[in-house]
Each structure stands twice: as structure tokens, then as C-alpha cells.
Coordinates of C-alpha atoms in Angstrom, one line a residue:
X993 CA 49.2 5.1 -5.0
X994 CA 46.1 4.8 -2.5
X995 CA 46.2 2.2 0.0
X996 CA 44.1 -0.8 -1.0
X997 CA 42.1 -3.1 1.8
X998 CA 41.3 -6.2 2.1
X999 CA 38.8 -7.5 4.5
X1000 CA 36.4 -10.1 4.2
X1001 CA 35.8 -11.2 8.4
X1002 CA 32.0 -10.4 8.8
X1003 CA 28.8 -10.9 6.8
X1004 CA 28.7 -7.3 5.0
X1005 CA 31.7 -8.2 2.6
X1006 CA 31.0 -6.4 -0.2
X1007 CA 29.8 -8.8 -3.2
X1008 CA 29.9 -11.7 -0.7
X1009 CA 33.7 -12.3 -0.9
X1010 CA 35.2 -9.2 0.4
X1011 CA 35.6 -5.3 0.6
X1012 CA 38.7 -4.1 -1.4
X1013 CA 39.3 -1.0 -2.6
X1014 CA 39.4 2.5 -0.3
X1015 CA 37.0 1.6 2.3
X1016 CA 35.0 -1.2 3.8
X1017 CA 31.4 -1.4 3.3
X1018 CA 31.4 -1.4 7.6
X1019 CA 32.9 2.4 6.6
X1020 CA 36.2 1.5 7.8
X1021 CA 38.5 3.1 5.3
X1022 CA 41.7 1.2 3.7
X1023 CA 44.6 3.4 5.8
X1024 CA 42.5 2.1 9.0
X1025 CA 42.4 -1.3 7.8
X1026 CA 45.9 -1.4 6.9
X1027 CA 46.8 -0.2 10.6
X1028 CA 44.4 -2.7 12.4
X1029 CA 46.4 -5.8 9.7
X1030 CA 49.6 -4.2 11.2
X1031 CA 48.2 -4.8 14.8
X1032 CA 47.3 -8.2 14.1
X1033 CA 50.6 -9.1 13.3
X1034 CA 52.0 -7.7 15.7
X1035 CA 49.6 -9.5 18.1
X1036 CA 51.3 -12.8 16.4
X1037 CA 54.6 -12.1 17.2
X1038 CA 53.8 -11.1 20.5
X1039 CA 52.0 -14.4 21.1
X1040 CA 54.8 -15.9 19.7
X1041 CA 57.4 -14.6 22.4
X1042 CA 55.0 -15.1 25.3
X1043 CA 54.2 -18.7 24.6
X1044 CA 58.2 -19.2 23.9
X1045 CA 58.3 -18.6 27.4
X1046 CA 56.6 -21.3 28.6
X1047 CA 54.1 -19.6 31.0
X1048 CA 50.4 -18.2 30.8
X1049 CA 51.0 -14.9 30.2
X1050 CA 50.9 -12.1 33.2
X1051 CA 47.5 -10.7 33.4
X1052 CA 49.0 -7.2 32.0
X1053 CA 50.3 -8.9 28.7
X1054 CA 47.1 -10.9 28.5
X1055 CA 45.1 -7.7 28.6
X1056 CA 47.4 -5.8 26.0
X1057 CA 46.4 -8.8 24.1
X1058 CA 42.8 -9.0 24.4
X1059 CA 42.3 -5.2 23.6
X1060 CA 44.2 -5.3 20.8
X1061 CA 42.3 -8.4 18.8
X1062 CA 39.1 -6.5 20.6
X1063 CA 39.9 -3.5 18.9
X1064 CA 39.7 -5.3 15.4
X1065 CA 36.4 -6.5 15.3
X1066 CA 33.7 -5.1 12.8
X1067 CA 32.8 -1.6 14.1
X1068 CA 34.7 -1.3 16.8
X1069 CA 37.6 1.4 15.7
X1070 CA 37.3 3.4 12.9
X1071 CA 40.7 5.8 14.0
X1072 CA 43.9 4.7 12.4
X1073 CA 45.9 6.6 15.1
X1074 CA 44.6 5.0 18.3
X1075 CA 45.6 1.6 16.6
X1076 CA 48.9 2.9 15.9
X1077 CA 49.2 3.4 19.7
X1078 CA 48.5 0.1 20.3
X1079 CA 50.8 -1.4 18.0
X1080 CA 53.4 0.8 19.6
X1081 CA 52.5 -0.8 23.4
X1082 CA 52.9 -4.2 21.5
X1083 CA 56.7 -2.9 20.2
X1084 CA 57.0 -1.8 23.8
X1085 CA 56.4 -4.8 25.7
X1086 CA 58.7 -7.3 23.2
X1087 CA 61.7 -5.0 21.9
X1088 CA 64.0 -6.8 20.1
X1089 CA 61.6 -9.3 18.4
X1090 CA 61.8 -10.4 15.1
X1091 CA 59.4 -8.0 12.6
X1092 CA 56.0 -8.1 13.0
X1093 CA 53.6 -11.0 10.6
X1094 CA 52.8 -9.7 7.4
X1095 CA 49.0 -10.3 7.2
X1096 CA 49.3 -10.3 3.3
X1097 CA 50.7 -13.8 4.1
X1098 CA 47.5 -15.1 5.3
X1099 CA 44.7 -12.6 2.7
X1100 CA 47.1 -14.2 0.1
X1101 CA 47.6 -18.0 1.1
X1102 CA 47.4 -20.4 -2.3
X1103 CA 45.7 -22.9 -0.7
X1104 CA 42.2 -21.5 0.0
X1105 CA 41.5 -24.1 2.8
X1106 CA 43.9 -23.2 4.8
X1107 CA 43.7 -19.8 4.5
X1108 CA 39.8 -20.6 5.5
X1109 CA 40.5 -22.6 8.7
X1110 CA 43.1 -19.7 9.6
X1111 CA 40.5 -17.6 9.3
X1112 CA 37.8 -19.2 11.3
X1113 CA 40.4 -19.7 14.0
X1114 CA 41.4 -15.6 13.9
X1115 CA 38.1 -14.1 13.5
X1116 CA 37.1 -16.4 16.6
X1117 CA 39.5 -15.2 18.7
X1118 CA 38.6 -11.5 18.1
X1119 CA 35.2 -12.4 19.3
X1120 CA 36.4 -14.5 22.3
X1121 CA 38.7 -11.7 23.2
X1122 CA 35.5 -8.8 23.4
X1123 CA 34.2 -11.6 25.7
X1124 CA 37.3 -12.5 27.7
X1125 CA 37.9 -8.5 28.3
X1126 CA 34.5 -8.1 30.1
X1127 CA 35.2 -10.8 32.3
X1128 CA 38.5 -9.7 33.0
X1129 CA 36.8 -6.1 33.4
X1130 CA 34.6 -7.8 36.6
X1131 CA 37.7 -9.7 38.1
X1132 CA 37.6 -13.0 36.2
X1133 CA 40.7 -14.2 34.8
X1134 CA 41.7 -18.0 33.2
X1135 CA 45.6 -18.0 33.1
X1136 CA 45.4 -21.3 30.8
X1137 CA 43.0 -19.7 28.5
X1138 CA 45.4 -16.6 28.4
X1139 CA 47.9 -19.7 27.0
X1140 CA 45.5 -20.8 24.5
X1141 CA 45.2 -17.4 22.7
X1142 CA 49.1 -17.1 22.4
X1143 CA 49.0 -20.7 21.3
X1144 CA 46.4 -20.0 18.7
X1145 CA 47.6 -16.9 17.3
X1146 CA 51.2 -18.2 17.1
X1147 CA 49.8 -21.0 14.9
X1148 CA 47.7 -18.5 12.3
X1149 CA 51.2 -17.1 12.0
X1150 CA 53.0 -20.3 11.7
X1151 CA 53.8 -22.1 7.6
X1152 CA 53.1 -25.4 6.7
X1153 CA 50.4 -27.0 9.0
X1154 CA 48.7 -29.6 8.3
X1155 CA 45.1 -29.6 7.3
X1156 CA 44.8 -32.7 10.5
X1157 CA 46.1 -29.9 12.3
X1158 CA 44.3 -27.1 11.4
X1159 CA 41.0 -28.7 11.4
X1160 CA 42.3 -30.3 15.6
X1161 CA 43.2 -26.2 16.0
X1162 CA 39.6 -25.5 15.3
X1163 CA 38.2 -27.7 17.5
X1164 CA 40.3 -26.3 20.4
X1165 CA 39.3 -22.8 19.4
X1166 CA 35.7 -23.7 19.8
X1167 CA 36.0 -25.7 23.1
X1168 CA 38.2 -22.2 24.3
X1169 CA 35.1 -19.8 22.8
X1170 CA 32.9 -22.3 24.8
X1171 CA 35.5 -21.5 28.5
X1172 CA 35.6 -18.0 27.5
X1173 CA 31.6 -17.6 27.2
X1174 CA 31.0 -19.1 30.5
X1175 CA 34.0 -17.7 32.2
X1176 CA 31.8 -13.8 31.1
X1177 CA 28.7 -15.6 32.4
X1178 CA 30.0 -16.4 36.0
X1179 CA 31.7 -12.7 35.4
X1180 CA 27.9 -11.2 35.0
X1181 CA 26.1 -13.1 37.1
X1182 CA 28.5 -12.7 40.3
X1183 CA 28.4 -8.7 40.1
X1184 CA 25.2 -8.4 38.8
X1185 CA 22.9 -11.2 39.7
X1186 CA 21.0 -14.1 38.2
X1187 CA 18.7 -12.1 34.8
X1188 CA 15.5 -11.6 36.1
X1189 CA 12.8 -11.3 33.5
X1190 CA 11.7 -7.7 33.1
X1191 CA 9.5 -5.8 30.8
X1192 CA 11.4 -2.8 29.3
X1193 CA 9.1 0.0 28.0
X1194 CA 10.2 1.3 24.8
X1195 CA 8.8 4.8 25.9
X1196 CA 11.3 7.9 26.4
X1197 CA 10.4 9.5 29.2
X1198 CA 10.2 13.9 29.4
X1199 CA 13.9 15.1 30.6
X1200 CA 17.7 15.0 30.7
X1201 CA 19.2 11.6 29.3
X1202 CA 21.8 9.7 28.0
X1203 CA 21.7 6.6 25.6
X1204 CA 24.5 3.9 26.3
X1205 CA 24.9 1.2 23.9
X1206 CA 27.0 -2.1 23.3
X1207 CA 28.2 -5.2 26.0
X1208 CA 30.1 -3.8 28.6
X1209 CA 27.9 -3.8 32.0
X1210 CA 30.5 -2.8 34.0
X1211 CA 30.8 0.5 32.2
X1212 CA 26.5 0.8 32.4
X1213 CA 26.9 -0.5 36.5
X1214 CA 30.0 3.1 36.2
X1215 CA 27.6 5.0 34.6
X1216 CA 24.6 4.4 36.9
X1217 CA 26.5 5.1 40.1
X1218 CA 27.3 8.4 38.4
X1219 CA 24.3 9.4 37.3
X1220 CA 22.5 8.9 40.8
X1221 CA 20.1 11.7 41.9
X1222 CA 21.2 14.2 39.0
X1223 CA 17.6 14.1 37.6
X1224 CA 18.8 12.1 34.2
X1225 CA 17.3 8.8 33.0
X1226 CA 19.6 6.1 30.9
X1227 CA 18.1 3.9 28.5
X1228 CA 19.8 0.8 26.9
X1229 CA 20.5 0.9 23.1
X1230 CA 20.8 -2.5 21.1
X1231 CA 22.9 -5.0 22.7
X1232 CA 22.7 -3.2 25.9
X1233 CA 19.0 -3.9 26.4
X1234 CA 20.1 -7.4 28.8
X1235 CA 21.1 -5.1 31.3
X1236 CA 17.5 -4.5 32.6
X1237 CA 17.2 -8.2 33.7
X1238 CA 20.1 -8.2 35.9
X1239 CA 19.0 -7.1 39.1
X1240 CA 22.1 -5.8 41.2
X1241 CA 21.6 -2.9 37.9
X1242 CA 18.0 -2.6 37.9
X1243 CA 16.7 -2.8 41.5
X1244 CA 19.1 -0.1 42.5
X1245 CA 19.2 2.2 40.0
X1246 CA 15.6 3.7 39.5
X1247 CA 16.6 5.9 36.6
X1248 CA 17.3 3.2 34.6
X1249 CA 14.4 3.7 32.7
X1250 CA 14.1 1.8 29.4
X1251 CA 15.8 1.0 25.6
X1252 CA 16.0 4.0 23.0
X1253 CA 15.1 2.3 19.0
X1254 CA 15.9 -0.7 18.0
X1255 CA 18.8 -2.7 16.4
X1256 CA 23.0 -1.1 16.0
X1257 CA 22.0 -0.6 11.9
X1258 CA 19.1 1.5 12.6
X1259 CA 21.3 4.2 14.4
X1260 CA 22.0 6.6 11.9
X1261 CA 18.1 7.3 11.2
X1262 CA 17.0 6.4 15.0
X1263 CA 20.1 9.2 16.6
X1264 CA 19.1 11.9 14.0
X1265 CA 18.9 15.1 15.6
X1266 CA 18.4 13.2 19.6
X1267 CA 18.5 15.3 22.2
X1268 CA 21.0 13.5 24.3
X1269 CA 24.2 12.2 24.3
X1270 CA 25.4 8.7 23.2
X1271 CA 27.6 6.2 24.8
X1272 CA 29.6 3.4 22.8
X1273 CA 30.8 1.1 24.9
X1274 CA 32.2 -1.6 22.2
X1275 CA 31.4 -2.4 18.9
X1276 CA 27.9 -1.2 17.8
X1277 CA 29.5 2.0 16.4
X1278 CA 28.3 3.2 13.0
X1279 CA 29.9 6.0 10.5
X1280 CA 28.3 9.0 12.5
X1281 CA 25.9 11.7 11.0
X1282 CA 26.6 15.7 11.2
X1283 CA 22.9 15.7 13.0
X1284 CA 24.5 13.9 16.0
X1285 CA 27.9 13.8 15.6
X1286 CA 28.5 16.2 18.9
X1287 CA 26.8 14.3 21.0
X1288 CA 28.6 11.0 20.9
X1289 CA 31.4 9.4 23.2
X1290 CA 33.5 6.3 23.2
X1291 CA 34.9 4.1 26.0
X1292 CA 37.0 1.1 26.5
X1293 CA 38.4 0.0 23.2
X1294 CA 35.7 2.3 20.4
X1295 CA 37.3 4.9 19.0
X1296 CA 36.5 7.3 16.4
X1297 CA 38.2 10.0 14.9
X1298 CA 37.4 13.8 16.5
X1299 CA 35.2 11.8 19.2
X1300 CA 35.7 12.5 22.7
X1301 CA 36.6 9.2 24.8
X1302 CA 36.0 8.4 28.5
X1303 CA 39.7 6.3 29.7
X1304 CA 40.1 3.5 32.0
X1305 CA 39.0 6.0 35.1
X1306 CA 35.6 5.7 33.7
X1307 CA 35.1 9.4 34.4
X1308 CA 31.5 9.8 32.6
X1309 CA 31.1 13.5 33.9
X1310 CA 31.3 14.9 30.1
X1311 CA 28.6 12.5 29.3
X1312 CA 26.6 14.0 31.9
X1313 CA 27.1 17.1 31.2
X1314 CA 26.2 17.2 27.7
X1315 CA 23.3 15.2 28.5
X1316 CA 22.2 18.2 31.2
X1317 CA 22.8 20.7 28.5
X1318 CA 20.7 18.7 25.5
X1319 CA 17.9 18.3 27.8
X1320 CA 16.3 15.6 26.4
X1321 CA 12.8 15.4 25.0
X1322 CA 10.0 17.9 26.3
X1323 CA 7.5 15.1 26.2
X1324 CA 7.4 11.7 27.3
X1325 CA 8.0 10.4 23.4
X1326 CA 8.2 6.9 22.6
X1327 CA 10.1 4.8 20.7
X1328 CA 8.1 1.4 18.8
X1329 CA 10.3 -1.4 18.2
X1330 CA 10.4 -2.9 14.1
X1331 CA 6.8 -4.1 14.7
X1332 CA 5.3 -1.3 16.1
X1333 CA 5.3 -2.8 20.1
X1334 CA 5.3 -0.4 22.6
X1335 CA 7.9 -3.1 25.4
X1336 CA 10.0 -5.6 24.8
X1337 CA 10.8 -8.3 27.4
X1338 CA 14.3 -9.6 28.5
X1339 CA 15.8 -11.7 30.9
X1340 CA 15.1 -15.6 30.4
X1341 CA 18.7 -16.8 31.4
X1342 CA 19.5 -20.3 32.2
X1343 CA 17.8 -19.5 35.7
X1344 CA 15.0 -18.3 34.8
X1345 CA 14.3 -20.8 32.1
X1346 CA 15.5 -23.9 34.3
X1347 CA 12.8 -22.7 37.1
X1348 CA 10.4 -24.0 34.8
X1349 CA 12.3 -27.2 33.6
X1350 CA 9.2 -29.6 35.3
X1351 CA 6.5 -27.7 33.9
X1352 CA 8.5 -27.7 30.0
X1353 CA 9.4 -31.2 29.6
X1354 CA 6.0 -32.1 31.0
X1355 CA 4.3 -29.7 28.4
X1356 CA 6.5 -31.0 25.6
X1357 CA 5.8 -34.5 26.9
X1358 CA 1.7 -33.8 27.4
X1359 CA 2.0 -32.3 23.6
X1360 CA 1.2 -28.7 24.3
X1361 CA 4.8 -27.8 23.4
X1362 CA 5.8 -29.0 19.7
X1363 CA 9.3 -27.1 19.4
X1364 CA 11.7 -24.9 20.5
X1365 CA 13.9 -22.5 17.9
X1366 CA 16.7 -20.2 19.0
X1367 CA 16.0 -17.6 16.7
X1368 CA 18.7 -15.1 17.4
X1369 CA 22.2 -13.9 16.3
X1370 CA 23.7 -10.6 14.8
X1371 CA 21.7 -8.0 13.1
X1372 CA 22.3 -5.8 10.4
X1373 CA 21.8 -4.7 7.5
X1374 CA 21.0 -6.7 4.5
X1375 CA 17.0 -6.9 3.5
X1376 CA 16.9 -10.4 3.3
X1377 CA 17.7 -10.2 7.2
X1378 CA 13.4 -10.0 7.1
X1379 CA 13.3 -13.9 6.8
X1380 CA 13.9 -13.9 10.7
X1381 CA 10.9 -11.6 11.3
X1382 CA 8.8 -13.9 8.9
X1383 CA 10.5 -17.2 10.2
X1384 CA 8.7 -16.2 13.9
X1385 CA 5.6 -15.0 12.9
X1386 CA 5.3 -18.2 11.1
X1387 CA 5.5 -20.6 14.1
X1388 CA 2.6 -22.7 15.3
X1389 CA 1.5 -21.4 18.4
X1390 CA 2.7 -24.9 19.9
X1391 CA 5.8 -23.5 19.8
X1392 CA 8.4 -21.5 21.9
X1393 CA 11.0 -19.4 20.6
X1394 CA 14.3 -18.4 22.4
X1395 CA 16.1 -15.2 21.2
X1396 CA 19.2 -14.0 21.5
X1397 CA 21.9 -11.1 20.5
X1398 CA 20.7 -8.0 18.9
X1399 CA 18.9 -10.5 15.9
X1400 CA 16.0 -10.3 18.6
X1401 CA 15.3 -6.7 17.7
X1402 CA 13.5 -8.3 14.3
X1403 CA 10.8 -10.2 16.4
X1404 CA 11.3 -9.7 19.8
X1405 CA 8.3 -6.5 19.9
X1406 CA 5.7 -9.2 18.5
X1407 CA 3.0 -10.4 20.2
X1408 CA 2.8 -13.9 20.1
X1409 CA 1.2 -15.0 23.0
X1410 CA 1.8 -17.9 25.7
X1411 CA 2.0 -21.8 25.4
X1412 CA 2.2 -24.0 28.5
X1413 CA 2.1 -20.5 31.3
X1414 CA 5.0 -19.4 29.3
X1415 CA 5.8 -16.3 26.5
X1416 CA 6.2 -17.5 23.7
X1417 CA 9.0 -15.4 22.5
X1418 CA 11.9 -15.8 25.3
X1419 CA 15.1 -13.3 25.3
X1420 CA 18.1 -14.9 26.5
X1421 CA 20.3 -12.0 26.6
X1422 CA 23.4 -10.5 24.5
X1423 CA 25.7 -12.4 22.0
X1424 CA 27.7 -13.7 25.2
X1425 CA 24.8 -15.1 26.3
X1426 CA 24.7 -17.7 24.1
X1427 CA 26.2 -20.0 26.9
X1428 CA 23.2 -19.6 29.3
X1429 CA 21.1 -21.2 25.7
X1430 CA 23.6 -23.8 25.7
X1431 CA 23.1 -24.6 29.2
X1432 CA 19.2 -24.5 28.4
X1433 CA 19.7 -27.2 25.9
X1434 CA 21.8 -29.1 28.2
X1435 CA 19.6 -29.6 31.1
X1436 CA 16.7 -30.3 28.7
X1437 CA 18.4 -32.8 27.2
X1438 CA 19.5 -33.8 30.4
X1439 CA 16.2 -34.5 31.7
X1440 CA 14.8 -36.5 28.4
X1441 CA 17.7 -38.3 28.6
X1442 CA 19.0 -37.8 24.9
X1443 CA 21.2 -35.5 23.5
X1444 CA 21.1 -32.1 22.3
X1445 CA 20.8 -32.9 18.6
X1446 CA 17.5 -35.4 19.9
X1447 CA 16.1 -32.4 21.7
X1448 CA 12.7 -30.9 19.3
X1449 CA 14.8 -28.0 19.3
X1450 CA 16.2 -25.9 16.3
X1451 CA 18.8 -23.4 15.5
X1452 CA 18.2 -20.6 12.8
X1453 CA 20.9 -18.1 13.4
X1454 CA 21.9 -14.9 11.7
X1455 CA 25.7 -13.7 11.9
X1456 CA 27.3 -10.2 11.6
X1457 CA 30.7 -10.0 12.8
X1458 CA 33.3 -11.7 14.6
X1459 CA 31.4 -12.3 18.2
X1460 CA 28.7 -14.5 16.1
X1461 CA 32.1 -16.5 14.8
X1462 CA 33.1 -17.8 18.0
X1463 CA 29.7 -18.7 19.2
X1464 CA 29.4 -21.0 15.5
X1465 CA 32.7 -22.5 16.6
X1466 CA 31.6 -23.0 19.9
X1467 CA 28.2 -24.7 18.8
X1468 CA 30.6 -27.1 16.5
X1469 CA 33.0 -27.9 19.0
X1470 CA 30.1 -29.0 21.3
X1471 CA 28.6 -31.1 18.1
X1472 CA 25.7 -29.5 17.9
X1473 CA 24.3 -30.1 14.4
X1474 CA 21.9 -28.8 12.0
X1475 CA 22.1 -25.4 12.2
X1476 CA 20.3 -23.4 9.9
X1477 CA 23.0 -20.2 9.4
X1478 CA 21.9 -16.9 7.3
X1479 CA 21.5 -14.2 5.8
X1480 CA 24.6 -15.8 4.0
X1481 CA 27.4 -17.8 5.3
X1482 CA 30.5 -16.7 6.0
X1483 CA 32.8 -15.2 2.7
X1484 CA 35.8 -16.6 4.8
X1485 CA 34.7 -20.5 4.7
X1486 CA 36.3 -22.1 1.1
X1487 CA 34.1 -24.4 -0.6
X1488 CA 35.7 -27.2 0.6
X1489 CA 35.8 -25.8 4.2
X1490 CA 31.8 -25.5 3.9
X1491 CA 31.5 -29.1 2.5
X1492 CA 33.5 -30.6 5.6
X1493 CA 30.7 -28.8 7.7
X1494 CA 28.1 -29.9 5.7
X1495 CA 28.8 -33.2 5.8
X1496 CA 30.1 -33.5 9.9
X1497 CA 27.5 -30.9 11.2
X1498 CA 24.7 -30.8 8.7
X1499 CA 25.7 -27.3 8.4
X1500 CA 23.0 -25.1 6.4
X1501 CA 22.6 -22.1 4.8
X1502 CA 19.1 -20.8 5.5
X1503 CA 16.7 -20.9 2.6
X1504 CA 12.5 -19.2 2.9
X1505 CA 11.0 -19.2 6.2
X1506 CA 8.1 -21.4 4.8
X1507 CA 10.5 -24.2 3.7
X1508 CA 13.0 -24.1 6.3
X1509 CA 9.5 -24.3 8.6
X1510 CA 7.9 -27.0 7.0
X1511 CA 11.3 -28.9 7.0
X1512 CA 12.1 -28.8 10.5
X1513 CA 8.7 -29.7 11.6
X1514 CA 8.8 -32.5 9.1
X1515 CA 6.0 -31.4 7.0
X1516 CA 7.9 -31.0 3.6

């Protein structure tokens, strides 16, 4: 009989409830889902020796565990046999364990609230650990957040909670998403500066070059270094495009030049036949094309099947290579973003956003600024995802807009002018960057003297995949309400999961642009 799936942790479960059957709509197929399950429970056991010890974990046995809940997030793995490695490290490190969690315990839990809350609290800590490995990457460790992981996974394992104690579990995943998000932050910022706003042409200049793509800027800082004086360019791809506002990466690297396309989901049409290689760096990785196929490599924990893959050296020299021997284009050729803009801008991180803190609340006092949204999130692929696009070019020019993640790419190439000396479309970074927004709201609401929820600000996010999961819980645990959450919300909340939200956090799904406009502006 052929291996069935079951996997319903990001927004692209098939039918809204979840992809069954052979293979994933993601393109992950059943025997790969079934290994990355097996992983997970092992992951649970293993959490559940280490925390029977009564210690953080060693920074080794914390790592094992962050790359392995890394390595199943949406589009991160697609190679049933690197997973089965894994798992085997996991046996490795805890012989004589009891056997591993049977994940068939959780897809098949009766009661569909608990298996919801589980869920919430598992799909965040697959997100949190993609954030606590690039801060671990750059030197920054949190032994009692190591704790909490153990804790948390020992409990998605563990029978018979109490809905009290799953719904308290849930709020310390989201205060632990919220440490993990600025523990990455002070992890960026210390190697690589304060963001800098930037313009990034969206141009591909004449020449060898190589297109690296997903989070990891210690692996773009490795590839820079190597790629000194050997006459090739790099351009950022998707949710790599942050890196040109750091400026310990851009002011000394000169050939790094610009972003290639646009969002992860338009890589299959935007790679076809490119005359470079491609670097995956974490999960951005889509099912790959015979047209570029040879020309892509995977680091850190990607992995695809017949792919070559830099290791923990960071070696890049095969990258280089190839990209010597493709040549690149013969023409400077460029690249539009959705809405046909020829640069993008990036960079408007707490700092830079905060310099200006005088001259904002004195322009939202003085009237000339109405509201703020954070318009921003995952993107991919569903058509409906075109409401964020319309949702921006329907704001009153009173307005500012703050974008962040790769859910940028819909908007971020529009011109919509200035209000108050200031762009009215600001980028705020990657996914991970979501704490430098929260810290925006703070210190705004700091200096009205109200709250976040008072601030004339609004949230309209899109989701994806498991990264986007522990930012929501984050935003929850903070109690931030009202958030507007789309294209759909998440297959893994129950009913009655969503109507706790609802009622608690004002929790809602988006609707049209025009009404969700009119209604935060209070003109429905």
C-alpha cells in the first residue's frame, strides 16, 4: 500500500483542512512527510530526556534540536534521507530511550481543541527554532530558552492536559517566540549593524553572478567574503532582500549589487533558464524545474534530493564556480518587481524608524498622519493573496504603511509617495523582523502614553508557514488585538480554538480591501 500523509501546518493545505494523499500541495511527497513525522517524535522524546535532567540543555543538544524542528518547516526539506540522518543523531545522542512519539497520536487526537492548541504550540516552535538557529549561528545563545523548547515539546507529547493548561502553554510559547525574535535581532544587529535604509535596484547587471536566497545572513556575510575580487556580483532573492540595509554587509562588499525577481512562489517562472547559480539558504525552496535544476545548491538545513549542498565549513567555492562557468547575462537586464518598479527600498528598522519618533507623533498629532498599517507577512501562492496589493493602493495618502516578510514583494515596488518627510511605504525587514515592528509600536505608544491597541495603527497580515505562526503567537501573547489575518486562517485552529481568539483578541479573518479599509478608518 502507498504511504499516505497528513499535513495540515501552513496556509496551502489542500481544500483548507489538509494535504493527504501521496504528496503535499508544498510538493513534499508522503514517504518525506512520513520521515519528517518520525523526526518529530523523536524530537519529543529527546526533549523529554533532556528536561528529565533538570538542566538547560548543552548548547550541542540544543542545536541537534533546533535543526531538526528547523528542518520541518514548509519548504525547507524535500529529501527523506537527510531526515533519516537526523533522526539517527537523535537515536545517537539518547540510546536506550523509550520509542520514539507516534505523531498519529496528535493528527488523530478526538478532541479537536486540543489537538488545535498542540498544534499552535508545535508549528510555533518550528518557526522559533529557524529563528533561534541564526542567532545561535552569530554567537547568541539563551540556555533557559533552550529549557523552554524541551519543556514545550515534552508537553505536545504528554496525554491528558488540561485545556487551562494548554491554553497557559500557549501563552508561554508566545512570550518564548517573542525572546527568541529579539534574542535574532541583537544576533543581526551586533554583526551586522543597525539596517540602514537603502535603495536596491532591481536591475541585473552584465556578468558572472550568483542569486542567494532565504534568512540566513551569516551564510550571505560567508558568501560575500568569498566572492571578493572574483569579478561576480550577488543579488538577494526574496527574504534575503533585508540584507542590503545592514551595513557591516553592504558598505564592505561592493559587489553586492541588488535583488533578482520578486517573491519565493514566483521562482519557478522567474529561475527558468538563469544564467547563474542559486543558493538556498533555508526554507524558500520550491519543487525545481529541469531549466535550472543544475544550477541550484543548498546549505544549512535545505536539502533536496540530487542537489549539491555546501556543509557547516561554508565552502561556497562550487557556487562560484558554476557561477564563473554560466556567465551570467550579456546585458545589463533588469528585473521589475509585481508592479512594474524598477527599486525597491529596505531598511526602516526600529532605528531608523525611532530617529524620526519627534517628527511622527508630532505629524500624527498636527493631523498630517491619519494611520499606520503593518501590511506584511508570508507570501505565496493563492490569487486571493492580491487583496494585499489592493489593500495598499487603497490607503489615503495620510497614511503610512510598514511592511514586512516576503508579503512586501505585493506592494513594496509601488510608488506611493511621502507624508510628513517620510515614504509612505516603509520595509522593516524579514519575518524575524517582526520584533523591530513590535518595538516600533512600543515606543509610539510609549510616547502617546496609551497602549498599543490605542495606537492609530493596524495589522493586516498574510501567513504561509510556520515562521508567520510564531510571530501570531507572539502578537497574542503581547495582547495585541485586532488583527486582520488572511488569505485564510490557519486549517490547524478548531472552531472553537478560533472563537476563543475571536472573542479575547478580536481575532479576524480578512474580508475586501474596501471594507476592511473603510472599517478601520471608521468610515463603514
Amino acid at each position: 500500500m502507498d504511504e499516505q500523509m497528513f499535513c495540515f501546518q501552513c496556509e496551502q493545505a489542500a481544500n483548507g483542512t489538509a494535504c493527504t494523499g501521496r504528496a503535499g500541495v508544498c510538493g513534499k511527497s508522503a514517504p518525506t512527510a512520513a520521515a519528517q513525522d518520525r523526526l518529530t517524535g523523536a524530537l519529543i522524546r529527546y526533549a523529554e530526556q533532556l528536561i528529565g535532567e533538570g538542566r538547560a540543555p548543552a548548547p550541542e543538544q540544543a542545536l541537534l534540536l533546533m535543526q531538526g524542528l528547523f528542518t520541518t518547516i514548509t519548504n525547507v526539506n524535500f529529501d527523506e534521507h537527510t531526515v533519516g540522518q537526523l533522526i539517527e543523531k537523535i537515536h545517537a545522542a539518547c540510546p536506550g530511550t523509550a520509542e520514539d512519539y507516534d505523531m498519529q497520536q496528535l493528527w488523530q487526537e478526538p478532541d479537536p481543541d486540543v489537538r488545535s492548541l498542540k498544534c499552535f504550540v508545535l508549528f510555533s516552535l518550528r518557526g522559533m527554532a529557524a529563528y533561534n538557529y541564526h542567532a545561535r549561528v552569530l554567537g547568541r545563545i539563551d540556555p533557559e530558552l533552550d529549557k523552554f523548547y524541551c519543556t514545550a515539546l515534552k508537553a505536545v507529547g504528554t496525554s491528558g492536559l488540561s485545556m487551562e493548561d494548554l491554553w497557559l502553554l500557549v501563552q508561554k510559547t508566545g512570550e518564548a517566540s517573542f525572546r527568541t525574535m529579539e534574542l535574532l535581532d541583537y544576533a543581526n544587529t551586533g554583526a551586522f549593524g543597525e539596517p540602514e535604509p537603502t535603495e536596491v535596484p532591481l536591475t541585473i547587471e552584465k556578468g558572472p553572478f550568483i542569486v542567494i536566497s532565504g534568512h540566513d545572513l551569516y551564510d550571505m556575510k560567508c558568501l560575500l567574503e568569498q566572492t571578493a575580487g572574483k569579478g561576480i556580483h550577488v543579488y538577494t532573492h526574496s527574504e534575503m532582500l533585508p540584507a542590503h540595509g545592514y551595513p557591516e554587509l553592504k558598505q564592505k562588499y561592493p559587489h553586492l549589487k541588488g535583488n533578482f525577481g520578486t517573491a519565493w512562489q514566483n521562482q519557478q517562472r522567474e529561475f527558468e533558464d538563469i544564467p547563474a547559480p542559486i543558493l538556498f539558504t533555508t526554507n524558500c525552496i520550491m519543487p525545481l524545474r529541469e531549466s535550472y535544476a543544475d544550477r541550484v545548491f543548498t546549505t544549512s538545513v535545505v536539502s533536496y534530493p540530487g542537489v549539491p549542498h555546501i556543509g557547516p565549513e561554508r565552502d561556497f567555492s562550487p557556487v562560484i564556480a558554476k557561477a564563473l562557468e554560466l556567465g551570467g547575462y550579456p546585458e545589463d537586464t533588469a528585473m521589475p518587481g509585481i508592479n512594474g518598479g524598477r527599486s525597491v527600498v529596505t531598511g526602516f528598522a526600529r532605528s531608523a524608524v525611532l530617529s524620526h519618533a519627534n517628527e511622527i507623533v508630532a505629524a500624527v498629532k498636527s493631523g498630517q498622519i491619519r494611520h499606520f498599517f503593518l501590511v506584511g507577512g508570508c507570501d505565496g501562492t493563492r490569487p486571493s493573496r492580491r487583496y494585499y496589493t489592493e489593500f495598499a493602493k487603497l490607503t489615503p495618502p495620510d497614511t503610512v504603511i510598514l511592511t514586512l516578510a516576503c508579503g512586501k514583494f505585493r506592494l513594496n515596488d509601488l510608488d506611493l509617495g511621502t507624508v510628513a518627510g517620510l515614504p509612505r511605504i516603509l520595509d522593516v525587514g524579514q519575518c524575524n523582523d517582526a520584533y523591530s515592528a513590535i518595538q516600533i509600536a512600543l515606543a509610539l505608544a510609549d510616547a502617546f502614553g496609551c497602549t498599543v491597541n490605542d495606537l492609530p495603527l493596524s495589522l493586516v497580515l498574510c501567513w504561509f508557514e510556520q515562521k508567520a505562526v510564531c510571530i501570531l503567537i507572539a502578537l497574542l501573547a503581547l495582547g495585541i488585538q485586532n488583527i486582520r489575518l488572511g488569505p485564510t486562517l490557519p486549517a490547524f485552529l478548531s472552531p472553537g480554538v478560533v472563537r476563543v481568539l475571536q472573542e479575547k483578541y478580536n481575532l479576524m479573518a480578512v474580508t475586501t480591501p474596501e471594507q476592511d479599509l473603510k472599517a478601520i478608518l471608521g468610515e463603514g
